[in-house]
mmCIF file of C-alpha atoms and ligand atoms in Angstrom:
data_model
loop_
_atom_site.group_PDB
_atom_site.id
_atom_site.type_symbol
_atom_site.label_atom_id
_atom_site.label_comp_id
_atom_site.label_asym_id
_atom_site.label_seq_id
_atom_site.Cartn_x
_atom_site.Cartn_y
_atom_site.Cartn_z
ATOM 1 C CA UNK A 8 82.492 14.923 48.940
ATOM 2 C CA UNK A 9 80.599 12.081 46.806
ATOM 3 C CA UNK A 10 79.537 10.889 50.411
ATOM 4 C CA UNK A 11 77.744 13.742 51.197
ATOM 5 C CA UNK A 12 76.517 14.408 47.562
ATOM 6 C CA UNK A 13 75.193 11.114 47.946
ATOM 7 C CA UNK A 14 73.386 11.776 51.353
ATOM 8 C CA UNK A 15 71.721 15.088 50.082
ATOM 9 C CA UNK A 16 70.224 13.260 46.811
ATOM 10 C CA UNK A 17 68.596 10.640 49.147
ATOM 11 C CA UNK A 18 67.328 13.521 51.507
ATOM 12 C CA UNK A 19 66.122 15.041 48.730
ATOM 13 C CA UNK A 20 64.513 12.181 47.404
ATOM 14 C CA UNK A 21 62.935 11.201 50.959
ATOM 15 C CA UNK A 22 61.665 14.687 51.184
ATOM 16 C CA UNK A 23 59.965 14.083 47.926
ATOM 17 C CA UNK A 24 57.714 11.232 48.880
ATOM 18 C CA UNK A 25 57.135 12.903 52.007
ATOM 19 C CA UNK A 26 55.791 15.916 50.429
ATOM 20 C CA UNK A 27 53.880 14.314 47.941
ATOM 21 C CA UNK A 28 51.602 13.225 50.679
ATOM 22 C CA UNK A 29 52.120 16.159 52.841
ATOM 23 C CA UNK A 30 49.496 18.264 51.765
ATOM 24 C CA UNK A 31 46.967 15.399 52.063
ATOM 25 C CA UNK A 32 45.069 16.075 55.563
ATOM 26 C CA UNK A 33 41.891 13.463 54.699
ATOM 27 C CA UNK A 34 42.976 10.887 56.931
ATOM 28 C CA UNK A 35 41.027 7.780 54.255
ATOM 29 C CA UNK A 36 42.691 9.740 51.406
ATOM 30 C CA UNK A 37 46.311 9.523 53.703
ATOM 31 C CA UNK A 38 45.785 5.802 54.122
ATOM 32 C CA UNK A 39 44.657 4.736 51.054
ATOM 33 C CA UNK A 40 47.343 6.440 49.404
ATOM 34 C CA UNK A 41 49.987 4.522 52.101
ATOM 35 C CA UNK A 42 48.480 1.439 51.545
ATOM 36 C CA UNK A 43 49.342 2.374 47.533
ATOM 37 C CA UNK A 44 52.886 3.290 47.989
ATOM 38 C CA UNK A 45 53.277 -0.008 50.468
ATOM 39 C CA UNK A 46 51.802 -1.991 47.144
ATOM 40 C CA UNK A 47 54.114 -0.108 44.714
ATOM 41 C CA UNK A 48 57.170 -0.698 46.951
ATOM 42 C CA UNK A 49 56.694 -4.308 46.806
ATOM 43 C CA UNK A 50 56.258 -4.038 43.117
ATOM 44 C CA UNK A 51 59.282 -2.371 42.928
ATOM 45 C CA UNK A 52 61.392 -5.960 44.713
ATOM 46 C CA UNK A 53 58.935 -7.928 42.313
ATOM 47 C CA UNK A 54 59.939 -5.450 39.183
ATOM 48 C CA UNK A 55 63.476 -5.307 40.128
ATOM 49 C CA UNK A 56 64.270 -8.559 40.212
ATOM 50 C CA UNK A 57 62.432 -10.362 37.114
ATOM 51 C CA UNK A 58 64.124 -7.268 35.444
ATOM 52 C CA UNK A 59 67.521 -7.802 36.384
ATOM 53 C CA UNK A 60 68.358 -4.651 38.581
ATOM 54 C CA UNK A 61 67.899 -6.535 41.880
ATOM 55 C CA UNK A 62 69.343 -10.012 42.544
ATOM 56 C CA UNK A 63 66.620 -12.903 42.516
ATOM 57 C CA UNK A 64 66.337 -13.981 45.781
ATOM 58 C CA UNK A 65 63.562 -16.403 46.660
ATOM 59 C CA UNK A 66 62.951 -15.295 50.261
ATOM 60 C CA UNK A 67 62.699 -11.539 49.661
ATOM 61 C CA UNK A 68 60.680 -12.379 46.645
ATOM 62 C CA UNK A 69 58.730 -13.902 48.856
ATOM 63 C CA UNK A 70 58.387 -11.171 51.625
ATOM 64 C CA UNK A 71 57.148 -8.931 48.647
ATOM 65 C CA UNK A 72 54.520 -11.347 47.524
ATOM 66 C CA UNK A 73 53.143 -11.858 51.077
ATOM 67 C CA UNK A 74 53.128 -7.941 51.006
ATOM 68 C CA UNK A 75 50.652 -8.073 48.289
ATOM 69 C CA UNK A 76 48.608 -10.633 48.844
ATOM 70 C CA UNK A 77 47.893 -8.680 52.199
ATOM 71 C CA UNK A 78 47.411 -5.445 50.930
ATOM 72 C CA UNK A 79 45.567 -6.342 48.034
ATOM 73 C CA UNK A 80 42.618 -7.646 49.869
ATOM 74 C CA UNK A 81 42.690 -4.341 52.395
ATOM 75 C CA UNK A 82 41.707 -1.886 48.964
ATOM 76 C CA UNK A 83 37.900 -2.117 48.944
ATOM 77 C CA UNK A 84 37.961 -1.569 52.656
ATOM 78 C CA UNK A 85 40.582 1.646 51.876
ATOM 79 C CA UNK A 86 38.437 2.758 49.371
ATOM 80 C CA UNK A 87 34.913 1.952 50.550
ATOM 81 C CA UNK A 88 34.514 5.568 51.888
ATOM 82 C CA UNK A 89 34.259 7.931 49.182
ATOM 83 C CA UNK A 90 36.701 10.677 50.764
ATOM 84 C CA UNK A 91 38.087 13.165 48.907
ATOM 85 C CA UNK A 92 41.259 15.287 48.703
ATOM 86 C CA UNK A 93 42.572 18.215 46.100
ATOM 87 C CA UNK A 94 45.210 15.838 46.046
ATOM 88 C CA UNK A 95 43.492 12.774 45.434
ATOM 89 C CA UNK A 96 43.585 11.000 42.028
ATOM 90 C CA UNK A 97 40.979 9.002 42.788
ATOM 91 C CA UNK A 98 38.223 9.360 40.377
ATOM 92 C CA UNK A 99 34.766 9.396 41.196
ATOM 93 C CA UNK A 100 33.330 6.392 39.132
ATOM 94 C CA UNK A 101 35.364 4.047 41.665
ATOM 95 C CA UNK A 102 31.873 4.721 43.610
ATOM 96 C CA UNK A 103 29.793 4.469 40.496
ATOM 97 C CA UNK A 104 30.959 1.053 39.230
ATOM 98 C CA UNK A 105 31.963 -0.579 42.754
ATOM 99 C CA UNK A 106 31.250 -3.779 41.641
ATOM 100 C CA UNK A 107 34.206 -3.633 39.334
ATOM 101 C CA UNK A 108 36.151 -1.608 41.170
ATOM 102 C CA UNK A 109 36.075 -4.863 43.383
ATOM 103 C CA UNK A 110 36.318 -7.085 40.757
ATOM 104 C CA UNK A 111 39.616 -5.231 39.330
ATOM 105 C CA UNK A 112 41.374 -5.231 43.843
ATOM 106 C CA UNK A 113 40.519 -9.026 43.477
ATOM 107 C CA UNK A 114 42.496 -9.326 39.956
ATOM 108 C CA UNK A 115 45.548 -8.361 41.905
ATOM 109 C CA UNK A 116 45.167 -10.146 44.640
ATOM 110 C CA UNK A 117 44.638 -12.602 42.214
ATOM 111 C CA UNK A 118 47.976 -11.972 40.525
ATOM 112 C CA UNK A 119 49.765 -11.553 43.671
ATOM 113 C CA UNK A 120 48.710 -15.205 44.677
ATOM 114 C CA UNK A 121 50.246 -16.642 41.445
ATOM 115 C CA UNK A 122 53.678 -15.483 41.701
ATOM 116 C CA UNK A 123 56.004 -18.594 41.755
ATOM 117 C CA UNK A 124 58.389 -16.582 43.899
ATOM 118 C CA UNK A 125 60.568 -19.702 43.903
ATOM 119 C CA UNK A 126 62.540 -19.308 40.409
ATOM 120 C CA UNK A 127 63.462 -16.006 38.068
ATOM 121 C CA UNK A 128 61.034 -17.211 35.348
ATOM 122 C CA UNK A 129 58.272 -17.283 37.947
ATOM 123 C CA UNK A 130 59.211 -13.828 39.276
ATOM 124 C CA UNK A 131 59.295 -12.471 35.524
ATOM 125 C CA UNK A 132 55.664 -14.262 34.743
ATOM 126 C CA UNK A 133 54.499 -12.895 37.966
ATOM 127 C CA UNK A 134 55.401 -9.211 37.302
ATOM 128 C CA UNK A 135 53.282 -9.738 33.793
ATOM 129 C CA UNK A 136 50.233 -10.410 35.397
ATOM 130 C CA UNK A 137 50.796 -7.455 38.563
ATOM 131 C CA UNK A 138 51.406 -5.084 35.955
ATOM 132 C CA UNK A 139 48.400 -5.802 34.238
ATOM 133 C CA UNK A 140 46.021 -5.823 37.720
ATOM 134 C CA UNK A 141 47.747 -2.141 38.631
ATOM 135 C CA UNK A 142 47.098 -0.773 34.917
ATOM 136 C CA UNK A 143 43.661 -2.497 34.334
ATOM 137 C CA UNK A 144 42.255 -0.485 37.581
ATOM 138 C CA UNK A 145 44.558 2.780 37.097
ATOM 139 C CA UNK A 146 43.325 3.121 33.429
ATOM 140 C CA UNK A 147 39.709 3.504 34.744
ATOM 141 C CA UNK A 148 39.925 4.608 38.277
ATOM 142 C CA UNK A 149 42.467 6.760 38.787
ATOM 143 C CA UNK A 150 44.037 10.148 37.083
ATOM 144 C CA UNK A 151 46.816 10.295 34.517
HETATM 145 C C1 HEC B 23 41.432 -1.748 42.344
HETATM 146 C C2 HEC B 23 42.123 -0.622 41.825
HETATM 147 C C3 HEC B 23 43.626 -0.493 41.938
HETATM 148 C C4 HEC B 23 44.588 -1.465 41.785
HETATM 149 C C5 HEC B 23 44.405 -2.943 41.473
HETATM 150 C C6 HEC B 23 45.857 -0.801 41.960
HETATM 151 N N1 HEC B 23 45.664 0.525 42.225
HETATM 152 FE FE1 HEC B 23 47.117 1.916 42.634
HETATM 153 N N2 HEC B 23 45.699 3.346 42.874
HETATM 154 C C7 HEC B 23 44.352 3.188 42.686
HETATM 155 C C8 HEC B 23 43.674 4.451 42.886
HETATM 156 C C9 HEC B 23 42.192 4.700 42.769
HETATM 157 C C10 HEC B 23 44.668 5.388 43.221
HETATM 158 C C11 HEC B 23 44.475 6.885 43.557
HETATM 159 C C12 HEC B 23 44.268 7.032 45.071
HETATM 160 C C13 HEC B 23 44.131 8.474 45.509
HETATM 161 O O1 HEC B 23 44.924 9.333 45.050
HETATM 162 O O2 HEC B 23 43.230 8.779 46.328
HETATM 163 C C14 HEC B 23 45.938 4.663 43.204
HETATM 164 C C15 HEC B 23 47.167 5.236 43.484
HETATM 165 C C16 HEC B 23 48.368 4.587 43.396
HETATM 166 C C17 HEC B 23 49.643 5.193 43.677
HETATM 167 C C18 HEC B 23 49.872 6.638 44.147
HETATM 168 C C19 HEC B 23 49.787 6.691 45.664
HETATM 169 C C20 HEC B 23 49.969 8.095 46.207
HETATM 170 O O3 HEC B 23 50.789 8.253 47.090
HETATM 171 O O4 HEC B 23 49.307 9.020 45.746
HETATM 172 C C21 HEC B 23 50.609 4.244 43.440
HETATM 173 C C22 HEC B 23 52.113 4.405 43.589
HETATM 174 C C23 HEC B 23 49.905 3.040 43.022
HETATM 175 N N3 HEC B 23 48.551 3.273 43.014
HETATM 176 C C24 HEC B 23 50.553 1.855 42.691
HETATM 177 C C25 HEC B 23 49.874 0.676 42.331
HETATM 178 C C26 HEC B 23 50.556 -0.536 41.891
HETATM 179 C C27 HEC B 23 52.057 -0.698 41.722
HETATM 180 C C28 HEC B 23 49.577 -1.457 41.656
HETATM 181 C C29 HEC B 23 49.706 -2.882 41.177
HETATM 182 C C30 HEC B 23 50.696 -3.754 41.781
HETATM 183 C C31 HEC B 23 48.299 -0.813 41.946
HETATM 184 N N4 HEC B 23 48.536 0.482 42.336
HETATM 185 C C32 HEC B 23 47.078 -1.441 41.839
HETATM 186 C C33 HEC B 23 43.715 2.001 42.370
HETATM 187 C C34 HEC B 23 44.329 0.774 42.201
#
């Protein structure tokens, strides 16, 4: 019984992310948003661990910074296009003020590069400066 109550919640939670890009059919919009979710996801390792919910572990720590540092430099040529979606939160000015827009996708690559993925205290410094590089571009460039 707590088996399958278990199962259904992670259906249901699968179903969720699945649906919150469902009703995307802009293919740029679809891939810039996947190329999001694959940054958030190794936020989430990065988050997890400097706050205690994960177990530090240098190597996947690692795995989630090399994530980054990948995808980080791929979101100017995500978002070069200006395509739009009814789903999108992307806000216009991204194409007004490109230049920063730029400036703000090298800030986290930036960040990403810095993490000291070798101890706790590096992992918890490192998730300081990611959170500021996701915030300082959300807070201009995309919806609440
Ligand atoms: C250079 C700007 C920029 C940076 C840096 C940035 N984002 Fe985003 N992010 C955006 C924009 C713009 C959108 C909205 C895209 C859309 O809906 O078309 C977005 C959307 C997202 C989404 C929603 C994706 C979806 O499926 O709709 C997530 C999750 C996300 N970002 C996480 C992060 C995290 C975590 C970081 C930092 C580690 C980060 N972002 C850094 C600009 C940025």
């Amino acid at each position: 019984m707590k088996r399958a109550t278990l199962s259904l919640t992670i259906t249901l939670a699968l179903a969720g992310a699945a649906l919150a890009h469902g009703g995307v059919s802009d293919p740029v919009v679809k891939a810039r948003m996947a190329l999001m979710t694959e940054i958030k996801d190794a936020t989430a390792v990065i988050g997890g661990m400097a706050k205690g919910k994960l177990e530090f572990n240098p190597d996947q720590a690692a795995a989630a910074k090399a994530v980054l540092n990948k995808s980080a430099v791929q979101i100017t040529d995500a978002f070069e296009t200006p395509a739009t979606d009814p789903k999108s939160e992307a806000l216009p000015v991204i194409w007004e003020n490109w230049d920063d827009f730029s400036t703000k996708a090298n800030a986290l690559a930036q960040a990403a590069s810095g993490i000291d993925t070798g101890t706790l205290e590096g992992v918890q410094a490192g998730l300081q400066a990611l959170g500021a590089s996701c915030g300082g571009c959300h807070k201009l460039y995309r919806m609440d």
